[in-house]
Tab-separated table of C-alpha atoms and ligand atoms in Angstrom:
chain	number	residue	atom	x	y	z
B	1	MET	CA	91.877	99.756	91.462
B	2	LYS	CA	95.193	98.645	90.585
B	3	LEU	CA	97.854	98.756	92.799
B	4	GLU	CA	101.586	97.015	92.359
B	5	VAL	CA	102.901	94.980	94.813
B	6	PRO	CA	106.179	93.450	93.789
B	7	PHE	CA	107.261	90.624	95.438
B	8	PHE	CA	110.091	92.262	97.105
B	9	SER	CA	111.116	96.026	98.522
B	10	PHE	CA	114.053	96.980	98.951
B	11	ASP	CA	112.471	100.880	99.865
B	12	TYR	CA	111.242	100.890	103.510
B	13	ARG	CA	114.454	98.885	104.896
B	14	ASN	CA	116.347	101.099	103.220
B	15	GLU	CA	114.934	103.975	104.130
B	16	THR	CA	115.360	102.984	107.679
B	17	ILE	CA	118.597	102.301	107.403
B	18	ARG	CA	120.033	104.870	104.951
B	19	GLU	CA	122.444	107.015	107.446
B	20	GLU	CA	123.366	104.730	109.189
B	21	ALA	CA	123.848	102.448	106.204
B	22	ILE	CA	125.621	105.159	104.729
B	23	LYS	CA	127.841	106.862	107.800
B	24	SER	CA	129.455	102.146	108.445
B	25	PHE	CA	130.957	102.807	105.179
B	26	ILE	CA	132.135	106.703	105.377
B	27	ASP	CA	133.631	104.118	108.074
B	28	PHE	CA	135.089	101.892	107.354
B	29	PHE	CA	136.436	103.795	104.611
B	30	ASP	CA	138.105	105.982	106.407
B	31	SER	CA	139.466	102.824	108.733
B	32	LYS	CA	141.681	102.123	106.077
B	33	TRP	CA	141.592	98.289	107.167
B	34	TYR	CA	139.681	96.322	105.139
B	35	VAL	CA	139.678	93.226	105.753
B	36	LEU	CA	139.316	91.441	109.047
B	37	GLY	CA	138.380	94.452	111.086
B	38	LYS	CA	137.235	95.355	113.817
B	39	SER	CA	133.973	95.486	112.319
B	40	THR	CA	133.852	92.086	111.733
B	41	GLU	CA	134.860	91.170	115.148
B	42	LYS	CA	131.733	93.620	116.544
B	43	PHE	CA	129.175	91.297	114.669
B	44	GLU	CA	130.353	88.294	115.700
B	45	GLN	CA	130.547	89.712	118.643
B	46	ALA	CA	126.807	91.631	117.977
B	47	TYR	CA	125.716	88.326	116.002
B	48	ALA	CA	126.550	85.455	118.362
B	49	LYS	CA	125.314	87.432	121.888
B	50	TYR	CA	122.071	87.834	118.967
B	51	SER	CA	121.803	83.966	119.031
B	52	ASN	CA	122.113	83.043	122.555
B	53	THR	CA	125.978	81.090	121.650
B	54	ASN	CA	129.743	81.527	122.224
B	55	TYR	CA	130.912	82.363	119.216
B	56	CYS	CA	129.994	84.133	115.822
B	57	VAL	CA	132.497	82.903	112.985
B	58	GLY	CA	131.971	85.393	110.381
B	59	LEU	CA	132.070	84.554	106.544
B	60	SER	CA	132.298	85.368	102.914
B	61	SER	CA	127.987	83.823	101.924
B	62	GLY	CA	125.602	80.743	103.633
B	63	LEU	CA	127.159	78.243	101.588
B	64	ASP	CA	130.593	79.021	102.446
B	65	ALA	CA	129.158	78.809	105.721
B	66	LEU	CA	127.101	75.414	105.862
B	67	HIS	CA	130.746	74.525	104.449
B	68	MET	CA	132.900	74.807	106.663
B	69	ALA	CA	130.417	74.097	109.133
B	70	LEU	CA	130.640	70.364	108.106
B	71	LEU	CA	134.509	70.345	107.481
B	72	ALA	CA	135.146	71.397	110.885
B	73	LEU	CA	133.203	68.727	111.697
B	74	GLY	CA	135.541	66.386	109.755
B	75	ILE	CA	132.880	65.559	107.848
B	76	GLY	CA	133.516	64.417	103.705
B	77	GLU	CA	134.484	60.736	101.856
B	78	GLY	CA	131.912	58.339	103.031
B	79	ASP	CA	130.129	59.691	104.880
B	80	GLU	CA	126.526	60.857	104.806
B	81	VAL	CA	124.587	63.719	105.687
B	82	ILE	CA	120.470	63.937	105.986
B	83	VAL	CA	119.044	67.100	104.499
B	84	PRO	CA	114.993	67.960	103.539
B	85	SER	CA	114.149	66.615	99.971
B	86	ASN	CA	112.306	69.978	99.660
B	87	THR	CA	115.570	72.896	100.387
B	88	TYR	CA	117.025	75.461	98.218
B	89	ILE	CA	120.070	73.511	96.138
B	90	ALA	CA	122.966	74.743	98.942
B	91	THR	CA	122.226	73.222	101.571
B	92	VAL	CA	122.941	69.658	99.926
B	93	LEU	CA	126.046	71.536	97.296
B	94	SER	CA	127.840	71.810	101.031
B	95	VAL	CA	127.561	67.612	101.648
B	96	THR	CA	128.438	67.709	97.857
B	97	TYR	CA	131.477	69.634	98.551
B	98	THR	CA	133.165	67.921	100.929
B	99	GLY	CA	132.756	64.594	99.286
B	100	ALA	CA	129.764	63.370	101.757
B	101	LYS	CA	126.664	62.229	100.324
B	102	PRO	CA	123.907	64.199	101.053
B	103	VAL	CA	120.630	61.261	101.253
B	104	PHE	CA	117.291	62.791	101.805
B	105	VAL	CA	114.627	62.749	104.310
B	106	GLU	CA	110.723	64.181	102.873
B	107	PRO	CA	109.230	67.196	104.666
B	108	ARG	CA	105.277	67.450	106.151
B	109	MET	CA	103.387	68.425	104.106
B	110	GLU	CA	101.978	70.826	106.246
B	111	THR	CA	104.820	72.826	107.602
B	112	ALA	CA	107.731	71.844	104.499
B	113	ASN	CA	110.309	70.736	107.404
B	114	ILE	CA	111.689	67.818	107.271
B	115	ASP	CA	109.716	64.957	109.569
B	116	PRO	CA	111.212	63.907	112.243
B	117	THR	CA	109.602	60.495	112.330
B	118	LYS	CA	111.375	59.238	108.794
B	119	ILE	CA	114.623	60.628	109.330
B	120	ARG	CA	115.123	57.481	111.737
B	121	GLN	CA	115.085	55.128	108.746
B	122	ALA	CA	117.306	57.185	106.455
B	123	ILE	CA	120.320	56.300	109.006
B	124	THR	CA	122.786	53.567	107.902
B	125	PRO	CA	127.021	53.626	109.696
B	126	ARG	CA	127.708	56.042	108.011
B	127	THR	CA	125.292	58.708	108.962
B	128	LYS	CA	127.516	61.764	110.878
B	129	CYS	CA	124.409	64.945	110.791
B	130	ILE	CA	121.986	65.557	110.552
B	131	MET	CA	120.930	69.405	108.481
B	132	PRO	CA	117.587	70.842	109.510
B	133	VAL	CA	116.636	74.063	107.426
B	134	HIS	CA	114.296	75.774	108.350
B	135	LEU	CA	112.788	76.624	105.709
B	136	TYR	CA	110.478	79.712	104.992
B	137	GLY	CA	111.171	81.696	108.912
B	138	GLN	CA	109.156	78.318	110.614
B	139	PRO	CA	112.190	76.181	113.683
B	140	CYS	CA	112.258	72.801	112.048
B	141	GLU	CA	111.132	69.780	115.333
B	142	MET	CA	113.931	70.405	116.806
B	143	VAL	CA	113.161	68.209	120.339
B	144	GLU	CA	112.197	65.533	118.091
B	145	ILE	CA	114.854	66.223	115.573
B	146	MET	CA	117.642	66.621	119.073
B	147	LYS	CA	116.038	63.377	120.359
B	148	VAL	CA	116.924	60.757	117.100
B	149	ALA	CA	120.976	63.056	116.826
B	150	LYS	CA	121.107	61.538	120.326
B	151	GLU	CA	120.210	58.513	120.072
B	152	PHE	CA	122.006	58.172	117.410
B	153	ASP	CA	124.876	59.682	118.054
B	154	LEU	CA	124.955	62.246	115.361
B	155	HIS	CA	125.514	66.358	114.334
B	156	VAL	CA	122.891	68.294	114.048
B	157	VAL	CA	124.493	71.153	111.838
B	158	GLU	CA	120.938	74.034	111.071
B	159	ASP	CA	120.237	75.550	107.942
B	160	ASN	CA	118.680	78.777	108.614
B	161	ALA	CA	119.486	80.980	106.360
B	162	GLN	CA	115.644	81.205	106.385
B	163	ALA	CA	115.282	81.368	109.803
B	164	HIS	CA	116.697	84.949	111.710
B	165	GLY	CA	115.877	85.997	115.456
B	166	ALA	CA	112.556	82.288	115.207
B	167	THR	CA	112.131	80.594	118.557
B	168	LEU	CA	111.517	77.236	119.049
B	169	HIS	CA	109.355	77.381	123.028
B	170	GLY	CA	111.851	80.306	123.226
B	171	GLN	CA	114.783	78.536	121.497
B	172	ILE	CA	116.947	80.792	119.226
B	173	THR	CA	117.838	79.167	115.762
B	174	GLY	CA	121.139	78.504	114.891
B	175	SER	CA	121.782	77.452	118.530
B	176	PHE	CA	120.086	73.711	118.328
B	177	GLY	CA	122.796	71.964	116.719
B	178	ILE	CA	125.958	72.313	117.715
B	179	VAL	CA	127.779	74.199	114.847
B	180	ASN	CA	124.771	76.517	112.357
B	181	ALA	CA	124.760	77.981	109.659
B	182	THR	CA	123.562	81.713	108.411
B	183	SER	CA	123.372	83.690	105.001
B	184	PHE	CA	123.052	86.811	105.358
B	185	TYR	CA	122.249	87.232	101.656
B	186	PRO	CA	120.392	91.360	100.709
B	187	THR	CA	117.171	89.339	100.966
B	188	LYS	CA	117.370	87.617	103.685
B	189	ASN	CA	115.369	88.364	106.765
B	190	LEU	CA	118.444	90.183	107.804
B	191	GLY	CA	120.017	91.374	104.309
B	192	ALA	CA	124.186	92.634	103.691
B	193	LEU	CA	124.825	94.642	100.662
B	194	GLY	CA	126.686	91.605	99.085
B	195	GLU	CA	127.540	87.843	100.376
B	196	ALA	CA	128.060	87.371	104.089
B	197	GLY	CA	127.413	84.590	105.882
B	198	ALA	CA	128.108	82.705	109.003
B	199	VAL	CA	128.488	80.090	111.597
B	200	THR	CA	127.228	80.054	115.407
B	201	THR	CA	128.599	78.024	118.151
B	202	ASN	CA	128.868	77.067	121.612
B	203	GLU	CA	132.174	75.198	121.109
B	204	GLU	CA	135.766	77.134	120.841
B	205	GLU	CA	137.589	74.247	119.229
B	206	LEU	CA	135.284	75.208	116.801
B	207	ALA	CA	134.842	78.447	115.941
B	208	ASP	CA	138.984	78.256	116.364
B	209	LYS	CA	138.550	75.458	113.428
B	210	ILE	CA	136.283	77.767	111.362
B	211	LYS	CA	138.693	81.312	111.534
B	212	SER	CA	141.123	79.388	110.299
B	213	LEU	CA	139.601	78.078	106.964
B	214	ARG	CA	138.510	80.644	106.068
B	215	ASN	CA	141.701	82.753	106.720
B	216	TYR	CA	144.281	79.591	104.418
B	217	GLY	CA	144.097	77.727	107.181
B	218	SER	CA	146.228	80.066	109.151
B	219	HIS	CA	145.423	81.028	111.721
B	220	GLN	CA	149.620	83.756	111.603
B	221	ARG	CA	149.529	85.117	109.074
B	222	TYR	CA	151.587	82.514	106.054
B	223	TYR	CA	151.976	79.412	108.868
B	224	ASN	CA	149.388	76.654	107.012
B	225	ASP	CA	147.947	74.782	109.200
B	226	VAL	CA	145.207	72.891	107.171
B	227	ILE	CA	143.830	73.048	103.365
B	228	GLY	CA	142.113	76.299	103.713
B	229	PHE	CA	139.997	78.511	101.570
B	230	ASN	CA	139.644	82.481	101.405
B	231	ASN	CA	136.117	82.253	103.168
B	232	ARG	CA	136.381	85.635	103.994
B	233	ILE	CA	133.706	88.317	105.162
B	234	ASP	CA	134.040	91.700	103.731
B	235	GLU	CA	134.831	94.280	106.439
B	236	PHE	CA	131.743	96.200	104.911
B	237	GLU	CA	129.025	94.168	105.340
B	238	ALA	CA	130.153	93.137	108.449
B	239	ALA	CA	129.517	96.787	109.540
B	240	TYR	CA	127.104	97.943	107.763
B	241	LEU	CA	125.552	94.240	109.919
B	242	CYS	CA	125.602	95.780	112.944
B	243	GLU	CA	123.719	98.702	111.568
B	244	ALA	CA	121.598	96.270	110.324
B	245	LEU	CA	121.333	93.700	113.129
B	246	LYS	CA	119.809	96.582	115.490
B	247	HIS	CA	116.965	97.282	113.507
B	248	MET	CA	116.423	94.035	111.966
B	249	ASP	CA	114.027	92.362	115.258
B	250	LYS	CA	111.271	95.526	114.003
B	251	TRP	CA	111.563	93.999	110.520
B	252	THR	CA	111.007	91.166	111.531
B	253	THR	CA	107.899	92.489	113.153
B	254	GLY	CA	106.576	93.609	110.623
B	255	ARG	CA	106.823	90.008	108.751
B	256	ILE	CA	105.189	88.773	110.951
B	257	LYS	CA	102.000	91.551	110.959
B	258	ILE	CA	101.712	90.982	106.755
B	259	ALA	CA	101.577	87.065	107.346
B	260	HIS	CA	98.786	87.594	110.301
B	261	ARG	CA	97.052	89.667	108.541
B	262	TYR	CA	97.508	86.724	105.242
B	263	VAL	CA	96.513	84.245	108.007
B	264	LYS	CA	92.979	86.320	108.923
B	265	GLY	CA	92.316	86.583	105.106
B	266	LEU	CA	92.831	83.553	103.651
B	267	SER	CA	92.243	80.304	106.175
B	268	LYS	CA	88.931	80.650	104.738
B	269	VAL	CA	89.132	80.703	100.364
B	270	ASN	CA	89.125	77.909	99.360
B	271	GLY	CA	91.244	76.016	96.866
B	272	VAL	CA	94.682	78.513	98.725
B	273	THR	CA	95.829	76.026	101.416
B	274	LEU	CA	98.071	77.482	104.126
B	275	MET	CA	101.578	75.946	105.993
B	276	ASP	CA	100.702	75.107	109.852
B	277	ILE	CA	102.490	76.408	112.309
B	278	VAL	CA	103.883	73.897	114.626
B	279	ASP	CA	103.556	74.364	118.848
B	280	GLY	CA	105.439	76.252	120.640
B	281	ALA	CA	106.612	77.589	117.406
B	282	GLU	CA	107.337	81.406	115.639
B	283	SER	CA	108.373	81.938	112.475
B	284	VAL	CA	110.011	84.678	111.179
B	285	TYR	CA	108.492	84.372	107.775
B	286	HIS	CA	110.979	84.977	105.498
B	287	LEU	CA	108.624	84.128	102.734
B	288	PHE	CA	104.725	83.692	103.176
B	289	VAL	CA	104.120	79.982	101.310
B	290	VAL	CA	100.363	78.984	99.911
B	291	ARG	CA	99.732	75.748	97.975
B	292	CYS	CA	98.167	75.179	95.943
B	293	ALA	CA	96.130	73.087	93.325
B	294	GLU	CA	96.125	75.660	90.299
B	295	ARG	CA	99.560	77.251	91.425
B	296	ASP	CA	100.784	78.714	87.812
B	297	GLN	CA	96.608	79.721	86.762
B	298	LEU	CA	96.932	81.737	90.670
B	299	ARG	CA	100.890	83.003	89.724
B	300	GLU	CA	99.862	84.341	85.500
B	301	PHE	CA	96.181	85.147	87.235
B	302	LEU	CA	97.841	87.574	90.058
B	303	ALA	CA	100.333	88.687	88.136
B	304	GLU	CA	98.529	90.750	86.003
B	305	ARG	CA	97.119	92.123	88.348
B	306	GLY	CA	100.461	93.903	88.896
B	307	ILE	CA	101.571	91.381	91.835
B	308	GLY	CA	105.250	89.701	92.164
B	309	THR	CA	104.889	85.974	92.782
B	310	GLN	CA	108.426	83.735	93.078
B	311	ILE	CA	107.998	79.652	93.596
B	312	HIS	CA	110.564	78.115	96.628
B	313	TYR	CA	111.332	75.715	95.148
B	314	PRO	CA	110.293	74.474	91.771
B	315	VAL	CA	112.552	71.505	91.098
B	316	PRO	CA	113.633	69.475	93.986
B	317	PRO	CA	117.465	69.617	94.360
B	318	HIS	CA	117.262	64.839	93.595
B	319	LEU	CA	115.897	66.682	90.310
B	320	GLN	CA	117.836	68.695	89.528
B	321	LYS	CA	120.657	68.573	86.298
B	322	ALA	CA	123.933	69.382	89.256
B	323	TYR	CA	122.378	65.341	90.804
B	324	LYS	CA	121.253	63.786	87.942
B	325	HIS	CA	124.394	61.318	88.697
B	326	LEU	CA	122.933	60.490	92.428
B	327	GLY	CA	120.511	59.219	89.683
B	328	PHE	CA	117.175	59.758	91.510
B	329	VAL	CA	113.772	60.016	89.103
B	330	LYS	CA	110.423	61.489	89.097
B	331	GLY	CA	107.986	60.338	91.939
B	332	ASP	CA	111.413	59.775	93.964
B	333	TYR	CA	110.916	61.952	96.947
B	334	PRO	CA	107.200	62.693	96.219
B	335	ILE	CA	105.914	65.211	98.826
B	336	ALA	CA	109.151	67.458	97.482
B	337	GLU	CA	107.752	66.914	94.257
B	338	ARG	CA	104.383	67.835	95.007
B	339	LEU	CA	105.121	70.575	97.132
B	340	ALA	CA	107.365	72.289	93.733
B	341	SER	CA	104.237	71.971	92.194
B	342	GLU	CA	102.198	73.730	94.714
B	343	SER	CA	103.605	76.181	96.555
B	344	LEU	CA	103.498	80.220	96.240
B	345	SER	CA	105.271	82.335	98.096
B	346	LEU	CA	103.537	86.057	98.126
B	347	PRO	CA	104.765	89.033	98.728
B	348	VAL	CA	105.633	89.737	102.039
B	349	TRP	CA	108.395	92.830	103.254
B	350	PRO	CA	108.731	95.594	105.862
B	351	GLY	CA	107.121	97.863	104.778
B	352	MET	CA	103.953	97.097	102.812
B	353	SER	CA	100.725	98.497	104.048
B	354	ASN	CA	97.813	96.770	104.773
B	355	GLU	CA	96.241	98.025	101.636
B	356	GLN	CA	98.661	96.283	99.363
B	357	VAL	CA	98.580	93.021	101.994
B	358	ASP	CA	94.518	92.809	101.077
B	359	TYR	CA	94.905	93.981	97.716
B	360	VAL	CA	97.058	90.409	97.622
B	361	ILE	CA	94.270	88.755	100.087
B	362	ASP	CA	91.136	90.710	97.834
B	363	ASN	CA	92.759	89.161	94.689
B	364	ILE	CA	93.447	84.996	95.382
B	365	GLU	CA	89.777	85.060	96.610
B	366	ALA	CA	89.074	86.765	93.123
B	367	TYR	CA	90.643	84.052	91.325
B	368	PHE	CA	88.803	80.966	92.837
B	369	LYS	CA	84.933	82.613	92.334
B	370	ARG	CA	85.125	83.033	88.542
K	1	PLP	C1	119.858	81.362	101.315
K	1	PLP	C2	119.851	80.201	101.761
K	1	PLP	C3	121.269	79.294	101.602
K	1	PLP	C4	122.663	79.911	101.557
K	1	PLP	O1	123.455	80.987	100.717
K	1	PLP	P1	124.274	82.024	100.263
K	1	PLP	O2	124.328	83.087	101.343
K	1	PLP	O3	123.649	82.395	99.217
K	1	PLP	O4	125.671	81.356	99.859
K	1	PLP	C5	121.588	78.592	101.932
K	1	PLP	N1	120.007	77.554	102.357
K	1	PLP	C6	119.242	78.016	102.974
K	1	PLP	C7	117.884	77.706	103.171
K	1	PLP	C8	118.527	79.154	101.877
K	1	PLP	O5	117.805	80.143	101.857
């Protein structure tokens, strides 16, 4: 029997929040206060509390949140920022925007997260910051990363766009670094209905700086202290996110159940390699990624059977046209390159049925038996 399993679906999520979403829009509409109003404040308080940090500042996107975090730390021309060589382009762009130089460090093949044992050799007198990215929803090895950062007096800025609610030894991601960024792009685990992002921090001074930076460099209207931006979160997105946050843990539990079913079903299949989860880490499975030498053929086989998959990400940043000027060539970051050629993201979204998960597992098995 053929099933349709899309790579992602909003169906269940939208169904579970439909009434609150519509009510939040009506309240927003009737409030007649459309920028930086009560909902922004309410969401910032709720998300700071959720992240176990003192402050949250709502911003226009995850990319802008990363950028504002680096600017607030005074990072700019002449500085270097360490980023994983296999991250989404936004992490790297945020460094480029400040004028600093992104310095790539390879991930571990087994987890796809930055390899803390390789950070030390990338540090120079110009290094100011390490940006770990909790890829696919799994926390990076933050104990080791924080240790290196402390030893060399470096800032840590987490890119938490894929890992809302993930924990390492009970500590939530987005609370390790001095200031951390996240995205609420619609398909993220906590997704808005458009563009949105935020930073979380315990430092009042950094939160204040970012509040000014997002608002034309001004705390008081028409008085500009620094060269700022218009990077404010939309008031409606904040209103919707207040409601979505209440549902998120339930949605995440759904993702985790699906992931565990995949692990159980696929661990016996020769031909695909599952990602390792490090000791003490609780992944929130933003993505469920497997590695396979015949990735493209497997992907096509699954597509023919109605199963949607994606590749995160097909080209690592150092080989992107946009970064040609950095002068990297194929072979410079072999682990990132191998992950790019072998990774396959399977469908995982709250509301996916066991029948659909088993259908994906059975078809992967069938591919290798044919
Ligand atoms: C989605 C994402 C971003 C960027 O978020 P936007 O809100 O789309 O700007 C940054 N880093 C990672 C790892 C992401 O997955």
